[in-house]
């Protein structure tokens, strides 16, 4: 299919305002790195998601679905295909009826593109506790569910009740929490290639001042321990069993190690940061160096947590 036909097809499904060409991906990732995507589309309804994904699969056109772009490293050459963003059109939430068997339980349904920090602040304002751990994680509900995001002793699996997904075959499926098989940074959603549409989380009524205090405490811990003033993709490597990636990197003498504009954070060695002009090549070279040196010193193979998009 030529570019003109593809553009026309996408516009007919999504509207001209929701289809962009040659969109620089560095403006859509927290790493602030990446070349242009051929097409960048922003569906505004579930049917549009289903229609565009079905069309792209049928046409054998490469695509990727993203949210906040918080765990992605995009190639300097960009992405030859279609990036589908579930963003502002999928950023609503609602309170469902309280569970009848527990008067303190509150059920909240949130769409895939709802940012975790925004949701956490809204919940706190309504005196809803249990989501404090996720407030401050730079991602959206969709990605958080898919990867079982977690921090400071909490994980998404602790609060999830059910998730509605789009299957690779184009059907809509609702999965209960015990069907999600959530583990460390994984779930059946990731393994099966499902696309999260919305999630229902189970929280509880709480004291607003206590919730705010806990959120401020966690925010202070993040600020003191994480390099939040620099663009990054969060934790660069998965936690090896029995170890901490950041400590292995630090103990390998790699604190502050730099390749071009990419650097192992001096504040937290588990983060690779963009000091201002890093390229994807800088990051991948640095990551390879870190993996090699840690393996040589400690016999531990570090696995990337960041997802690579494009040709590397």
mmCIF file with all atom_site columns, N, CA, C and O in Angstrom, residues 53-54 57 63 165-171 192-195:
data_model
loop_
_atom_site.group_PDB
_atom_site.id
_atom_site.type_symbol
_atom_site.label_atom_id
_atom_site.label_alt_id
_atom_site.label_comp_id
_atom_site.label_asym_id
_atom_site.label_entity_id
_atom_site.label_seq_id
_atom_site.pdbx_PDB_ins_code
_atom_site.Cartn_x
_atom_site.Cartn_y
_atom_site.Cartn_z
_atom_site.occupancy
_atom_site.B_iso_or_equiv
_atom_site.pdbx_formal_charge
_atom_site.auth_seq_id
_atom_site.auth_comp_id
_atom_site.auth_asym_id
_atom_site.auth_atom_id
_atom_site.pdbx_PDB_model_num
ATOM 1  N N  . UNK A 1 53  ? -6.530  -0.989  14.264 1.00 0.00 ? 53  UNK A N  1
ATOM 2  C CA . UNK A 1 53  ? -5.661  -2.146  14.492 1.00 0.00 ? 53  UNK A CA 1
ATOM 3  C C  . UNK A 1 53  ? -6.002  -3.259  13.506 1.00 0.00 ? 53  UNK A C  1
ATOM 4  O O  . UNK A 1 53  ? -5.103  -3.891  12.920 1.00 0.00 ? 53  UNK A O  1
ATOM 5  N N  . UNK A 1 54  ? -7.288  -3.501  13.302 1.00 0.00 ? 54  UNK A N  1
ATOM 6  C CA . UNK A 1 54  ? -7.704  -4.540  12.346 1.00 0.00 ? 54  UNK A CA 1
ATOM 7  C C  . UNK A 1 54  ? -7.213  -4.212  10.946 1.00 0.00 ? 54  UNK A C  1
ATOM 8  O O  . UNK A 1 54  ? -6.733  -5.089  10.213 1.00 0.00 ? 54  UNK A O  1
ATOM 9  N N  . UNK A 1 57  ? -3.337  -4.718  10.751 1.00 0.00 ? 57  UNK A N  1
ATOM 10 C CA . UNK A 1 57  ? -2.979  -6.138  10.734 1.00 0.00 ? 57  UNK A CA 1
ATOM 11 C C  . UNK A 1 57  ? -3.310  -6.758  9.376  1.00 0.00 ? 57  UNK A C  1
ATOM 12 O O  . UNK A 1 57  ? -2.509  -7.509  8.810  1.00 0.00 ? 57  UNK A O  1
ATOM 13 N N  . UNK A 1 63  ? 2.988   -1.756  13.401 1.00 0.00 ? 63  UNK A N  1
ATOM 14 C CA . UNK A 1 63  ? 2.432   -0.740  14.291 1.00 0.00 ? 63  UNK A CA 1
ATOM 15 C C  . UNK A 1 63  ? 2.837   -1.033  15.728 1.00 0.00 ? 63  UNK A C  1
ATOM 16 O O  . UNK A 1 63  ? 3.258   -2.136  16.072 1.00 0.00 ? 63  UNK A O  1
ATOM 17 N N  . UNK A 1 165 ? -9.756  -5.712  27.627 1.00 0.00 ? 165 UNK A N  1
ATOM 18 C CA . UNK A 1 165 ? -8.697  -5.645  26.617 1.00 0.00 ? 165 UNK A CA 1
ATOM 19 C C  . UNK A 1 165 ? -9.256  -5.879  25.223 1.00 0.00 ? 165 UNK A C  1
ATOM 20 O O  . UNK A 1 165 ? -10.337 -6.443  25.054 1.00 0.00 ? 165 UNK A O  1
ATOM 21 N N  . UNK A 1 166 ? -8.481  -5.424  24.245 1.00 0.00 ? 166 UNK A N  1
ATOM 22 C CA . UNK A 1 166 ? -8.730  -5.750  22.842 1.00 0.00 ? 166 UNK A CA 1
ATOM 23 C C  . UNK A 1 166 ? -7.798  -6.899  22.489 1.00 0.00 ? 166 UNK A C  1
ATOM 24 O O  . UNK A 1 166 ? -6.584  -6.799  22.680 1.00 0.00 ? 166 UNK A O  1
ATOM 25 N N  . UNK A 1 167 ? -8.340  -7.994  21.996 1.00 0.00 ? 167 UNK A N  1
ATOM 26 C CA . UNK A 1 167 ? -7.524  -9.161  21.668 1.00 0.00 ? 167 UNK A CA 1
ATOM 27 C C  . UNK A 1 167 ? -6.906  -9.013  20.291 1.00 0.00 ? 167 UNK A C  1
ATOM 28 O O  . UNK A 1 167 ? -7.360  -8.201  19.482 1.00 0.00 ? 167 UNK A O  1
ATOM 29 N N  . UNK A 1 168 ? -5.858  -9.787  19.985 1.00 0.00 ? 168 UNK A N  1
ATOM 30 C CA . UNK A 1 168 ? -5.252  -9.728  18.653 1.00 0.00 ? 168 UNK A CA 1
ATOM 31 C C  . UNK A 1 168 ? -6.241  -10.049 17.531 1.00 0.00 ? 168 UNK A C  1
ATOM 32 O O  . UNK A 1 168 ? -6.049  -9.635  16.388 1.00 0.00 ? 168 UNK A O  1
ATOM 33 N N  . UNK A 1 169 ? -7.305  -10.771 17.865 1.00 0.00 ? 169 UNK A N  1
ATOM 34 C CA . UNK A 1 169 ? -8.317  -11.115 16.853 1.00 0.00 ? 169 UNK A CA 1
ATOM 35 C C  . UNK A 1 169 ? -9.368  -10.026 16.691 1.00 0.00 ? 169 UNK A C  1
ATOM 36 O O  . UNK A 1 169 ? -10.263 -10.137 15.859 1.00 0.00 ? 169 UNK A O  1
ATOM 37 N N  . UNK A 1 170 ? -9.270  -8.966  17.511 1.00 0.00 ? 170 UNK A N  1
ATOM 38 C CA . UNK A 1 170 ? -10.200 -7.846  17.387 1.00 0.00 ? 170 UNK A CA 1
ATOM 39 C C  . UNK A 1 170 ? -11.389 -7.910  18.316 1.00 0.00 ? 170 UNK A C  1
ATOM 40 O O  . UNK A 1 170 ? -12.266 -7.049  18.267 1.00 0.00 ? 170 UNK A O  1
ATOM 41 N N  . UNK A 1 171 ? -11.429 -8.904  19.185 1.00 0.00 ? 171 UNK A N  1
ATOM 42 C CA . UNK A 1 171 ? -12.527 -8.998  20.140 1.00 0.00 ? 171 UNK A CA 1
ATOM 43 C C  . UNK A 1 171 ? -12.236 -8.229  21.411 1.00 0.00 ? 171 UNK A C  1
ATOM 44 O O  . UNK A 1 171 ? -11.092 -7.906  21.716 1.00 0.00 ? 171 UNK A O  1
ATOM 45 N N  . UNK A 1 192 ? 0.142   -12.273 25.771 1.00 0.00 ? 192 UNK A N  1
ATOM 46 C CA . UNK A 1 192 ? -0.849  -12.595 24.740 1.00 0.00 ? 192 UNK A CA 1
ATOM 47 C C  . UNK A 1 192 ? -1.010  -11.495 23.696 1.00 0.00 ? 192 UNK A C  1
ATOM 48 O O  . UNK A 1 192 ? -1.737  -11.669 22.709 1.00 0.00 ? 192 UNK A O  1
ATOM 49 N N  . UNK A 1 193 ? -0.347  -10.363 23.889 1.00 0.00 ? 193 UNK A N  1
ATOM 50 C CA . UNK A 1 193 ? -0.454  -9.277  22.928 1.00 0.00 ? 193 UNK A CA 1
ATOM 51 C C  . UNK A 1 193 ? -1.769  -8.522  22.991 1.00 0.00 ? 193 UNK A C  1
ATOM 52 O O  . UNK A 1 193 ? -2.221  -7.933  22.005 1.00 0.00 ? 193 UNK A O  1
ATOM 53 N N  . UNK A 1 194 ? -2.399  -8.527  24.174 1.00 0.00 ? 194 UNK A N  1
ATOM 54 C CA . UNK A 1 194 ? -3.642  -7.769  24.341 1.00 0.00 ? 194 UNK A CA 1
ATOM 55 C C  . UNK A 1 194 ? -3.346  -6.275  24.451 1.00 0.00 ? 194 UNK A C  1
ATOM 56 O O  . UNK A 1 194 ? -2.254  -5.876  24.863 1.00 0.00 ? 194 UNK A O  1
ATOM 57 N N  . UNK A 1 195 ? -4.344  -5.470  24.119 1.00 0.00 ? 195 UNK A N  1
ATOM 58 C CA . UNK A 1 195 ? -4.262  -4.019  24.296 1.00 0.00 ? 195 UNK A CA 1
ATOM 59 C C  . UNK A 1 195 ? -5.253  -3.627  25.384 1.00 0.00 ? 195 UNK A C  1
ATOM 60 O O  . UNK A 1 195 ? -6.446  -3.901  25.277 1.00 0.00 ? 195 UNK A O  1
#
